[in-house]
mmCIF file of N, CA and C in Angstrom:
data_model
loop_
_atom_site.group_PDB
_atom_site.id
_atom_site.type_symbol
_atom_site.label_atom_id
_atom_site.label_comp_id
_atom_site.label_asym_id
_atom_site.label_seq_id
_atom_site.Cartn_x
_atom_site.Cartn_y
_atom_site.Cartn_z
ATOM 1 N N MET A 1 1.042 -1.245 0.238
ATOM 2 C CA MET A 1 0.090 -0.083 -0.207
ATOM 3 C C MET A 1 1.019 1.076 0.047
ATOM 4 N N ALA A 2 1.906 1.382 0.818
ATOM 5 C CA ALA A 2 2.816 2.410 1.072
ATOM 6 C C ALA A 2 3.545 2.764 -0.147
ATOM 7 N N ILE A 3 3.872 1.728 -1.144
ATOM 8 C CA ILE A 3 4.687 2.044 -2.432
ATOM 9 C C ILE A 3 3.674 2.723 -3.320
ATOM 10 N N PHE A 4 2.381 1.689 -3.290
ATOM 11 C CA PHE A 4 1.276 2.224 -4.057
ATOM 12 C C PHE A 4 1.119 3.869 -4.027
ATOM 13 N N LEU A 5 0.831 4.407 -2.997
ATOM 14 C CA LEU A 5 1.022 5.794 -2.433
ATOM 15 C C LEU A 5 1.829 6.482 -2.764
ATOM 16 N N LEU A 6 3.242 5.983 -2.711
ATOM 17 C CA LEU A 6 4.413 6.994 -2.931
ATOM 18 C C LEU A 6 4.341 6.825 -4.569
ATOM 19 N N PHE A 7 3.969 5.930 -5.439
ATOM 20 C CA PHE A 7 3.968 5.649 -6.877
ATOM 21 C C PHE A 7 2.726 7.044 -7.500
ATOM 22 N N GLN A 8 1.724 6.723 -6.844
ATOM 23 C CA GLN A 8 0.834 7.837 -7.134
ATOM 24 C C GLN A 8 1.470 9.543 -6.894
ATOM 25 N N VAL A 9 1.916 9.692 -5.739
ATOM 26 C CA VAL A 9 2.447 10.913 -5.248
ATOM 27 C C VAL A 9 3.622 11.614 -6.503
ATOM 28 N N ILE A 10 4.408 10.692 -6.988
ATOM 29 C CA ILE A 10 5.734 10.749 -7.740
ATOM 30 C C ILE A 10 4.769 11.084 -8.976
ATOM 31 N N LEU A 11 3.703 10.329 -9.263
ATOM 32 C CA LEU A 11 3.275 10.362 -10.708
ATOM 33 C C LEU A 11 2.796 11.585 -10.834
ATOM 34 N N SER A 12 1.911 12.161 -9.635
ATOM 35 C CA SER A 12 1.287 13.568 -9.820
ATOM 36 C C SER A 12 2.242 14.614 -9.886
ATOM 37 N N PHE A 13 3.703 14.784 -9.291
ATOM 38 C CA PHE A 13 4.148 15.747 -9.169
ATOM 39 C C PHE A 13 4.979 15.571 -10.813
ATOM 40 N N SER A 14 5.022 14.900 -11.390
ATOM 41 C CA SER A 14 5.458 14.617 -12.706
ATOM 42 C C SER A 14 4.548 15.046 -13.922
ATOM 43 N N CYS A 15 3.225 14.607 -13.719
ATOM 44 C CA CYS A 15 2.369 14.778 -14.682
ATOM 45 C C CYS A 15 1.603 16.208 -14.661
ATOM 46 N N THR A 16 1.445 16.768 -13.274
ATOM 47 C CA THR A 16 0.483 17.747 -13.522
ATOM 48 C C THR A 16 1.340 19.120 -13.254
ATOM 49 N N LYS A 17 0.706 19.948 -14.211
ATOM 50 C CA LYS A 17 1.412 21.502 -14.564
ATOM 51 C C LYS A 17 1.235 22.303 -13.403
ATOM 52 N N ILE A 18 2.120 23.185 -12.804
ATOM 53 C CA ILE A 18 2.061 24.040 -11.795
ATOM 54 C C ILE A 18 2.362 25.453 -12.278
ATOM 55 N N GLN A 19 1.454 26.424 -12.040
ATOM 56 C CA GLN A 19 1.463 27.647 -12.682
ATOM 57 C C GLN A 19 2.289 28.743 -11.832
ATOM 58 N N LEU A 20 3.323 28.950 -12.427
ATOM 59 C CA LEU A 20 3.744 30.390 -11.355
ATOM 60 C C LEU A 20 3.338 31.492 -12.130
ATOM 61 N N ASN A 21 3.445 32.752 -11.119
ATOM 62 C CA ASN A 21 2.859 34.024 -10.922
ATOM 63 C C ASN A 21 3.707 34.573 -12.325
ATOM 64 N N PRO A 22 2.774 35.228 -13.116
ATOM 65 C CA PRO A 22 3.559 35.639 -14.685
ATOM 66 C C PRO A 22 4.173 36.854 -14.207
ATOM 67 N N GLU A 23 3.622 37.473 -13.415
ATOM 68 C CA GLU A 23 4.255 38.953 -13.015
ATOM 69 C C GLU A 23 5.491 38.985 -12.356
ATOM 70 N N ASN A 24 6.159 37.872 -11.712
ATOM 71 C CA ASN A 24 7.190 37.643 -11.214
ATOM 72 C C ASN A 24 7.771 36.607 -11.272
ATOM 73 N N GLN A 25 8.132 35.840 -12.362
ATOM 74 C CA GLN A 25 8.400 34.256 -12.266
ATOM 75 C C GLN A 25 10.110 33.786 -11.739
ATOM 76 N N THR A 26 10.808 34.874 -11.836
ATOM 77 C CA THR A 26 12.027 34.817 -11.328
ATOM 78 C C THR A 26 11.793 35.044 -9.655
ATOM 79 N N ASN A 27 12.625 34.021 -8.942
ATOM 80 C CA ASN A 27 12.653 33.854 -7.542
ATOM 81 C C ASN A 27 11.369 33.690 -6.848
ATOM 82 N N ALA A 28 10.318 33.275 -7.930
ATOM 83 C CA ALA A 28 8.747 32.895 -7.402
ATOM 84 C C ALA A 28 8.874 31.210 -7.129
ATOM 85 N N PHE A 29 8.498 30.532 -6.230
ATOM 86 C CA PHE A 29 8.595 29.123 -6.077
ATOM 87 C C PHE A 29 7.068 28.919 -5.239
ATOM 88 N N GLN A 30 6.980 27.337 -5.958
ATOM 89 C CA GLN A 30 5.721 26.719 -5.240
ATOM 90 C C GLN A 30 5.742 25.484 -4.871
ATOM 91 N N VAL A 31 5.602 25.141 -3.509
ATOM 92 C CA VAL A 31 5.322 23.614 -3.222
ATOM 93 C C VAL A 31 4.257 23.090 -3.340
ATOM 94 N N ARG A 32 4.302 21.763 -4.118
ATOM 95 C CA ARG A 32 2.983 20.895 -4.198
ATOM 96 C C ARG A 32 2.536 20.330 -2.742
ATOM 97 N N SER A 33 1.177 20.542 -2.952
ATOM 98 C CA SER A 33 0.387 20.416 -1.466
ATOM 99 C C SER A 33 0.095 18.723 -2.038
ATOM 100 N N VAL A 34 0.156 18.011 -0.621
ATOM 101 C CA VAL A 34 0.304 16.594 -0.590
ATOM 102 C C VAL A 34 -1.022 16.134 0.536
ATOM 103 N N PRO A 35 -1.281 15.014 0.423
ATOM 104 C CA PRO A 35 -2.449 13.927 1.171
ATOM 105 C C PRO A 35 -1.679 14.146 2.561
ATOM 106 N N GLU A 36 -2.487 14.234 3.454
ATOM 107 C CA GLU A 36 -2.051 14.053 4.908
ATOM 108 C C GLU A 36 -1.532 12.716 4.796
ATOM 109 N N GLY A 37 -0.285 12.120 5.587
ATOM 110 C CA GLY A 37 0.384 10.943 5.681
ATOM 111 C C GLY A 37 1.575 10.880 4.750
ATOM 112 N N VAL A 38 1.470 11.677 3.562
ATOM 113 C CA VAL A 38 2.694 11.648 2.902
ATOM 114 C C VAL A 38 3.782 12.845 3.197
ATOM 115 N N THR A 39 4.929 12.293 3.438
ATOM 116 C CA THR A 39 6.106 13.118 4.095
ATOM 117 C C THR A 39 6.863 13.588 3.160
ATOM 118 N N LEU A 40 6.712 13.419 1.847
ATOM 119 C CA LEU A 40 7.501 14.436 0.941
ATOM 120 C C LEU A 40 6.669 15.414 -0.062
ATOM 121 N N SER A 41 7.300 16.107 -0.514
ATOM 122 C CA SER A 41 6.595 16.961 -1.542
ATOM 123 C C SER A 41 8.091 17.360 -2.474
ATOM 124 N N VAL A 42 7.379 18.487 -3.581
ATOM 125 C CA VAL A 42 8.225 18.959 -4.279
ATOM 126 C C VAL A 42 7.627 20.354 -4.228
ATOM 127 N N ALA A 43 9.176 21.102 -5.044
ATOM 128 C CA ALA A 43 9.083 22.627 -5.028
ATOM 129 C C ALA A 43 9.317 22.991 -6.404
ATOM 130 N N TYR A 44 8.824 23.865 -7.054
ATOM 131 C CA TYR A 44 9.142 24.162 -8.199
ATOM 132 C C TYR A 44 9.209 25.832 -8.320
ATOM 133 N N GLY A 45 10.159 26.128 -9.565
ATOM 134 C CA GLY A 45 10.236 27.588 -9.539
ATOM 135 C C GLY A 45 11.641 28.219 -10.169
ATOM 136 N N THR A 46 11.782 29.674 -10.718
ATOM 137 C CA THR A 46 12.842 29.696 -11.212
ATOM 138 C C THR A 46 13.636 30.648 -10.278
ATOM 139 N N TRP A 47 15.226 30.278 -10.039
ATOM 140 C CA TRP A 47 15.921 30.980 -8.914
ATOM 141 C C TRP A 47 17.282 31.800 -9.688
ATOM 142 N N ALA A 48 17.362 32.747 -9.783
ATOM 143 C CA ALA A 48 18.250 33.649 -10.425
ATOM 144 C C ALA A 48 19.174 34.219 -8.995
ATOM 145 N N PRO A 49 20.533 33.527 -8.765
ATOM 146 C CA PRO A 49 21.000 33.787 -7.575
ATOM 147 C C PRO A 49 21.667 34.993 -7.889
ATOM 148 N N LYS A 50 21.666 35.778 -6.737
ATOM 149 C CA LYS A 50 22.229 36.924 -6.793
ATOM 150 C C LYS A 50 23.725 37.315 -6.631
ATOM 151 N N VAL A 51 24.481 36.273 -6.807
ATOM 152 C CA VAL A 51 25.976 36.265 -6.306
ATOM 153 C C VAL A 51 26.814 36.948 -7.490
ATOM 154 N N LYS A 52 27.604 37.748 -6.697
ATOM 155 C CA LYS A 52 28.373 38.704 -7.774
ATOM 156 C C LYS A 52 29.822 38.078 -8.223
ATOM 157 N N ALA A 53 29.914 36.764 -7.546
ATOM 158 C CA ALA A 53 31.317 35.992 -8.187
ATOM 159 C C ALA A 53 30.890 34.586 -7.789
ATOM 160 N N GLU A 54 31.679 33.688 -8.268
ATOM 161 C CA GLU A 54 31.185 32.219 -8.329
ATOM 162 C C GLU A 54 31.228 32.083 -6.559
ATOM 163 N N ALA A 55 30.201 31.265 -6.143
ATOM 164 C CA ALA A 55 30.037 30.896 -4.944
ATOM 165 C C ALA A 55 29.329 29.272 -4.770
ATOM 166 N N LYS A 56 29.740 28.962 -3.585
ATOM 167 C CA LYS A 56 29.547 27.435 -3.502
ATOM 168 C C LYS A 56 28.287 27.266 -2.747
ATOM 169 N N LEU A 57 27.174 26.806 -3.405
ATOM 170 C CA LEU A 57 25.974 26.568 -2.428
ATOM 171 C C LEU A 57 25.990 25.137 -1.587
ATOM 172 N N VAL A 58 25.606 25.427 -0.518
ATOM 173 C CA VAL A 58 26.121 24.386 0.443
ATOM 174 C C VAL A 58 24.996 23.664 1.096
ATOM 175 N N GLY A 59 23.579 24.157 0.737
ATOM 176 C CA GLY A 59 22.331 23.765 1.460
ATOM 177 C C GLY A 59 21.045 24.696 0.863
ATOM 178 N N ILE A 60 20.358 23.926 1.017
ATOM 179 C CA ILE A 60 19.232 24.669 0.720
ATOM 180 C C ILE A 60 17.968 23.949 1.957
ATOM 181 N N HIS A 61 17.210 24.923 2.541
ATOM 182 C CA HIS A 61 16.580 24.880 3.643
ATOM 183 C C HIS A 61 14.859 25.532 3.036
ATOM 184 N N ILE A 62 13.788 24.336 3.551
ATOM 185 C CA ILE A 62 12.609 25.232 3.484
ATOM 186 C C ILE A 62 11.991 24.700 4.857
ATOM 187 N N GLN A 63 11.023 25.680 5.365
ATOM 188 C CA GLN A 63 10.728 25.432 6.551
ATOM 189 C C GLN A 63 9.468 24.537 6.449
ATOM 190 N N ASP A 64 9.588 23.618 7.426
ATOM 191 C CA ASP A 64 8.449 22.470 7.546
ATOM 192 C C ASP A 64 8.964 21.120 6.993
ATOM 193 N N PHE A 65 10.211 21.464 6.473
ATOM 194 C CA PHE A 65 10.612 19.968 5.917
ATOM 195 C C PHE A 65 11.990 19.860 6.541
ATOM 196 N N GLN A 66 12.510 18.508 6.835
ATOM 197 C CA GLN A 66 13.571 18.208 7.694
ATOM 198 C C GLN A 66 14.895 18.141 6.330
ATOM 199 N N LEU A 67 14.584 17.924 5.232
ATOM 200 C CA LEU A 67 15.436 17.957 4.381
ATOM 201 C C LEU A 67 15.354 18.394 2.933
ATOM 202 N N VAL A 68 15.735 19.003 2.161
ATOM 203 C CA VAL A 68 15.681 19.377 0.904
ATOM 204 C C VAL A 68 16.950 19.024 -0.151
ATOM 205 N N GLU A 69 16.457 18.181 -1.055
ATOM 206 C CA GLU A 69 17.636 18.097 -2.134
ATOM 207 C C GLU A 69 16.944 18.499 -3.466
ATOM 208 N N TRP A 70 18.210 18.710 -4.297
ATOM 209 C CA TRP A 70 18.367 19.275 -5.358
ATOM 210 C C TRP A 70 18.188 18.076 -6.665
ATOM 211 N N HIS A 71 17.067 17.727 -7.440
ATOM 212 C CA HIS A 71 17.180 16.570 -8.210
ATOM 213 C C HIS A 71 17.224 17.072 -9.600
ATOM 214 N N GLU A 72 17.494 16.105 -10.349
ATOM 215 C CA GLU A 72 17.154 16.423 -11.845
ATOM 216 C C GLU A 72 16.907 15.021 -12.314
ATOM 217 N N SER A 73 15.492 15.159 -13.515
ATOM 218 C CA SER A 73 15.231 14.090 -13.623
ATOM 219 C C SER A 73 15.614 14.022 -15.654
ATOM 220 N N GLN A 74 16.069 12.694 -15.493
ATOM 221 C CA GLN A 74 16.503 12.552 -17.019
ATOM 222 C C GLN A 74 16.241 10.902 -17.392
ATOM 223 N N ILE A 75 16.011 10.974 -18.834
ATOM 224 C CA ILE A 75 15.644 9.867 -19.301
ATOM 225 C C ILE A 75 16.745 8.958 -19.649
ATOM 226 N N ASP A 76 16.941 7.519 -19.208
ATOM 227 C CA ASP A 76 17.881 6.776 -19.329
ATOM 228 C C ASP A 76 18.049 6.164 -20.849
ATOM 229 N N GLU A 77 19.093 5.480 -21.040
ATOM 230 C CA GLU A 77 19.208 4.530 -22.190
ATOM 231 C C GLU A 77 18.561 3.926 -22.560
ATOM 232 N N ARG A 78 17.287 3.585 -21.743
ATOM 233 C CA ARG A 78 16.122 2.570 -21.919
ATOM 234 C C ARG A 78 14.499 3.053 -21.690
ATOM 235 N N ALA A 79 15.111 4.716 -22.309
ATOM 236 C CA ALA A 79 13.931 5.572 -22.089
ATOM 237 C C ALA A 79 12.832 5.737 -20.837
ATOM 238 N N VAL A 80 13.806 5.477 -19.909
ATOM 239 C CA VAL A 80 13.089 5.356 -18.305
ATOM 240 C C VAL A 80 13.389 6.987 -17.940
ATOM 241 N N MET A 81 12.548 7.298 -17.183
ATOM 242 C CA MET A 81 12.804 8.714 -16.497
ATOM 243 C C MET A 81 13.122 7.935 -15.106
ATOM 244 N N ARG A 82 14.546 8.889 -14.976
ATOM 245 C CA ARG A 82 15.054 8.746 -13.550
ATOM 246 C C ARG A 82 15.266 9.687 -12.746
ATOM 247 N N MET A 83 15.662 9.902 -11.290
ATOM 248 C CA MET A 83 15.862 11.104 -10.738
ATOM 249 C C MET A 83 17.218 11.005 -10.319
ATOM 250 N N LYS A 84 17.984 11.987 -10.312
ATOM 251 C CA LYS A 84 19.197 11.817 -9.872
ATOM 252 C C LYS A 84 19.553 12.970 -8.913
ATOM 253 N N LYS A 85 20.039 12.637 -7.741
ATOM 254 C CA LYS A 85 20.279 13.797 -6.779
ATOM 255 C C LYS A 85 21.913 14.625 -7.136
ATOM 256 N N VAL A 86 21.329 15.798 -7.263
ATOM 257 C CA VAL A 86 22.601 16.712 -7.416
ATOM 258 C C VAL A 86 23.358 17.068 -6.136
ATOM 259 N N ASN A 87 24.650 16.587 -5.994
ATOM 260 C CA ASN A 87 25.200 16.671 -4.803
ATOM 261 C C ASN A 87 25.886 18.198 -4.698
ATOM 262 N N LEU A 88 25.894 18.516 -3.395
ATOM 263 C CA LEU A 88 26.337 20.030 -2.943
ATOM 264 C C LEU A 88 27.556 19.689 -2.036
ATOM 265 N N PRO A 89 28.604 20.680 -2.465
ATOM 266 C CA PRO A 89 28.889 21.727 -2.705
ATOM 267 C C PRO A 89 28.570 21.894 -4.089
ATOM 268 N N LEU A 90 27.481 22.837 -4.894
ATOM 269 C CA LEU A 90 27.395 23.330 -6.119
ATOM 270 C C LEU A 90 28.006 24.648 -6.245
ATOM 271 N N SER A 91 28.616 24.920 -7.365
ATOM 272 C CA SER A 91 29.368 26.078 -7.840
ATOM 273 C C SER A 91 28.311 26.558 -8.557
ATOM 274 N N ILE A 92 27.890 28.019 -8.337
ATOM 275 C CA ILE A 92 26.984 29.213 -8.601
ATOM 276 C C ILE A 92 27.873 29.912 -9.557
ATOM 277 N N PRO A 93 27.849 30.023 -10.871
ATOM 278 C CA PRO A 93 28.679 31.494 -11.281
ATOM 279 C C PRO A 93 27.656 32.687 -11.447
ATOM 280 N N PRO A 94 27.832 33.657 -11.462
ATOM 281 C CA PRO A 94 26.992 34.902 -11.299
ATOM 282 C C PRO A 94 26.357 34.850 -12.737
ATOM 283 N N GLY A 95 25.016 35.264 -12.675
ATOM 284 C CA GLY A 95 24.297 35.531 -14.061
ATOM 285 C C GLY A 95 23.550 34.184 -14.525
ATOM 286 N N SER A 96 23.770 33.167 -13.417
ATOM 287 C CA SER A 96 23.020 31.538 -13.507
ATOM 288 C C SER A 96 21.388 31.939 -13.141
ATOM 289 N N VAL A 97 20.930 30.982 -13.788
ATOM 290 C CA VAL A 97 19.064 31.181 -13.757
ATOM 291 C C VAL A 97 18.957 29.346 -14.011
ATOM 292 N N PHE A 98 18.227 29.127 -12.841
ATOM 293 C CA PHE A 98 17.753 27.753 -12.443
ATOM 294 C C PHE A 98 16.553 27.722 -12.740
ATOM 295 N N THR A 99 15.781 26.590 -13.484
ATOM 296 C CA THR A 99 14.438 26.632 -13.615
ATOM 297 C C THR A 99 14.140 25.070 -13.064
ATOM 298 N N PHE A 100 13.527 25.335 -11.769
ATOM 299 C CA PHE A 100 12.902 23.905 -11.373
ATOM 300 C C PHE A 100 11.576 23.705 -11.804
ATOM 301 N N SER A 101 11.254 22.273 -12.415
ATOM 302 C CA SER A 101 10.079 22.319 -12.887
ATOM 303 C C SER A 101 9.545 20.760 -12.902
ATOM 304 N N PRO A 102 8.204 20.377 -13.075
ATOM 305 C CA PRO A 102 7.821 19.341 -13.304
ATOM 306 C C PRO A 102 8.700 18.764 -14.624
ATOM 307 N N SER A 103 9.234 17.003 -14.173
ATOM 308 C CA SER A 103 9.940 16.360 -15.181
ATOM 309 C C SER A 103 11.318 16.674 -15.657
ATOM 310 N N GLY A 104 11.751 17.596 -14.935
ATOM 311 C CA GLY A 104 12.963 18.315 -15.014
ATOM 312 C C GLY A 104 14.108 18.289 -13.593
ATOM 313 N N THR A 105 14.454 19.741 -13.576
ATOM 314 C CA THR A 105 15.337 19.977 -12.409
ATOM 315 C C THR A 105 14.336 20.417 -11.140
ATOM 316 N N HIS A 106 14.083 19.808 -10.176
ATOM 317 C CA HIS A 106 13.243 20.169 -8.937
ATOM 318 C C HIS A 106 13.699 19.895 -7.697
ATOM 319 N N LEU A 107 13.418 20.661 -6.790
ATOM 320 C CA LEU A 107 13.721 20.367 -5.416
ATOM 321 C C LEU A 107 12.806 19.332 -4.484
ATOM 322 N N MET A 108 13.198 18.028 -4.070
ATOM 323 C CA MET A 108 12.722 17.431 -3.533
ATOM 324 C C MET A 108 12.646 17.577 -2.041
ATOM 325 N N LEU A 109 11.450 18.031 -1.510
ATOM 326 C CA LEU A 109 10.964 18.237 -0.038
ATOM 327 C C LEU A 109 10.702 16.773 0.952
ATOM 328 N N LEU A 110 11.819 16.680 1.887
ATOM 329 C CA LEU A 110 11.462 15.239 2.421
ATOM 330 C C LEU A 110 11.379 15.404 3.918
ATOM 331 N N GLY A 111 10.608 14.770 4.768
ATOM 332 C CA GLY A 111 10.584 14.743 5.751
ATOM 333 C C GLY A 111 9.545 15.944 6.281
ATOM 334 N N ARG A 112 8.280 15.701 5.797
ATOM 335 C CA ARG A 112 7.380 16.731 6.345
ATOM 336 C C ARG A 112 7.473 16.808 7.643
ATOM 337 N N LYS A 113 7.268 18.094 8.633
ATOM 338 C CA LYS A 113 6.835 17.757 9.885
ATOM 339 C C LYS A 113 5.844 18.213 10.444
ATOM 340 N N ARG A 114 4.985 18.929 9.555
ATOM 341 C CA ARG A 114 3.470 19.273 9.773
ATOM 342 C C ARG A 114 2.728 19.148 8.481
ATOM 343 N N ASN A 115 1.353 19.202 8.568
ATOM 344 C CA ASN A 115 0.651 19.470 7.176
ATOM 345 C C ASN A 115 0.843 20.560 6.854
ATOM 346 N N ILE A 116 0.734 20.403 5.402
ATOM 347 C CA ILE A 116 0.964 22.047 5.067
ATOM 348 C C ILE A 116 -0.776 22.301 3.961
ATOM 349 N N GLN A 117 -1.415 23.178 3.803
ATOM 350 C CA GLN A 117 -2.209 23.536 3.253
ATOM 351 C C GLN A 117 -2.163 24.348 1.862
ATOM 352 N N LYS A 118 -2.930 24.574 1.029
ATOM 353 C CA LYS A 118 -2.856 25.276 -0.038
ATOM 354 C C LYS A 118 -3.033 26.986 0.295
ATOM 355 N N GLY A 119 -2.240 27.986 -0.165
ATOM 356 C CA GLY A 119 -2.070 29.110 0.507
ATOM 357 C C GLY A 119 -1.100 29.366 1.451
ATOM 358 N N ASP A 120 -0.285 27.970 2.082
ATOM 359 C CA ASP A 120 0.493 28.263 3.320
ATOM 360 C C ASP A 120 1.814 29.002 2.658
ATOM 361 N N ARG A 121 2.553 29.755 3.421
ATOM 362 C CA ARG A 121 3.661 30.574 2.689
ATOM 363 C C ARG A 121 4.877 29.994 3.215
ATOM 364 N N LEU A 122 5.865 29.251 2.743
ATOM 365 C CA LEU A 122 6.997 28.798 3.343
ATOM 366 C C LEU A 122 8.214 29.469 3.031
ATOM 367 N N PRO A 123 8.995 29.827 4.126
ATOM 368 C CA PRO A 123 10.448 30.392 3.821
ATOM 369 C C PRO A 123 11.192 29.449 3.113
ATOM 370 N N LEU A 124 11.816 29.676 2.480
ATOM 371 C CA LEU A 124 12.627 28.746 1.633
ATOM 372 C C LEU A 124 14.193 29.404 1.256
ATOM 373 N N SER A 125 15.678 28.967 1.784
ATOM 374 C CA SER A 125 16.289 29.881 1.592
ATOM 375 C C SER A 125 17.896 28.720 1.056
ATOM 376 N N PHE A 126 18.306 29.317 0.169
ATOM 377 C CA PHE A 126 19.747 28.817 -0.365
ATOM 378 C C PHE A 126 21.111 29.374 0.380
ATOM 379 N N VAL A 127 21.664 28.547 0.858
ATOM 380 C CA VAL A 127 22.865 28.751 1.939
ATOM 381 C C VAL A 127 24.361 28.342 1.109
ATOM 382 N N PHE A 128 24.935 29.451 1.377
ATOM 383 C CA PHE A 128 26.297 29.745 0.525
ATOM 384 C C PHE A 128 27.228 29.354 1.662
ATOM 385 N N GLU A 129 28.545 28.761 1.020
ATOM 386 C CA GLU A 129 29.761 28.541 2.059
ATOM 387 C C GLU A 129 30.296 29.614 2.740
ATOM 388 N N THR A 130 29.950 30.748 2.288
ATOM 389 C CA THR A 130 30.596 31.669 2.886
ATOM 390 C C THR A 130 29.325 31.973 4.418
ATOM 391 N N GLY A 131 28.407 31.637 4.581
ATOM 392 C CA GLY A 131 27.460 31.514 5.329
ATOM 393 C C GLY A 131 26.139 32.646 4.998
ATOM 394 N N GLU A 132 26.429 33.446 3.733
ATOM 395 C CA GLU A 132 25.333 33.792 3.452
ATOM 396 C C GLU A 132 24.324 33.129 2.845
ATOM 397 N N SER A 133 23.211 33.810 2.715
ATOM 398 C CA SER A 133 21.906 32.874 2.055
ATOM 399 C C SER A 133 21.033 33.985 1.530
ATOM 400 N N GLU A 134 20.155 33.084 0.314
ATOM 401 C CA GLU A 134 19.006 34.125 -0.196
ATOM 402 C C GLU A 134 18.051 33.469 0.124
ATOM 403 N N SER A 135 17.130 34.296 0.703
ATOM 404 C CA SER A 135 15.776 33.791 1.494
ATOM 405 C C SER A 135 14.617 34.071 0.639
ATOM 406 N N TYR A 136 13.541 33.055 0.018
ATOM 407 C CA TYR A 136 12.526 33.553 -0.725
ATOM 408 C C TYR A 136 11.216 33.097 0.107
ATOM 409 N N GLU A 137 10.059 32.829 -0.604
ATOM 410 C CA GLU A 137 8.737 32.635 -0.081
ATOM 411 C C GLU A 137 8.426 31.575 -1.179
ATOM 412 N N ALA A 138 7.889 30.262 -0.314
ATOM 413 C CA ALA A 138 7.393 29.706 -1.496
ATOM 414 C C ALA A 138 5.847 28.892 -0.952
ATOM 415 N N ILE A 139 5.152 29.105 -1.876
ATOM 416 C CA ILE A 139 3.750 29.173 -1.643
ATOM 417 C C ILE A 139 3.051 27.615 -1.895
ATOM 418 N N VAL A 140 2.301 27.349 -1.251
ATOM 419 C CA VAL A 140 1.847 25.992 -1.322
ATOM 420 C C VAL A 140 0.568 26.015 -2.347
ATOM 421 N N GLU A 141 0.501 25.090 -3.096
ATOM 422 C CA GLU A 141 -0.365 25.060 -4.082
ATOM 423 C C GLU A 141 -0.974 23.830 -4.550
#
């Protein structure tokens, strides 16, 4: 039963289109709402880091989740979609723009600490090796 529920959640992440606010798509993030009992979710959006020189990203945090992982979805040699974790630290050059979207690069949110509901606003931060961070707000959709 748990495997079937996990499959349904992952399938809904990859097949459902999420709309970003067209007025400000850069540095706007949305978190997928999930049913009670499911402890993982996903965040999408577009991130344009404000770094002025190359910086090392060492962590990503979002309120109400124990862990955030940067994942890339890729089709393997057998035409099967696979998720691959991107290991941190990650070099971030100035002028970079990262798009997190269904069936592509995304932020996987693990270990949900409380139920989240549509409309909730969750602080999201990207943390650099220097100790500096960039903070944004992710809206639960």
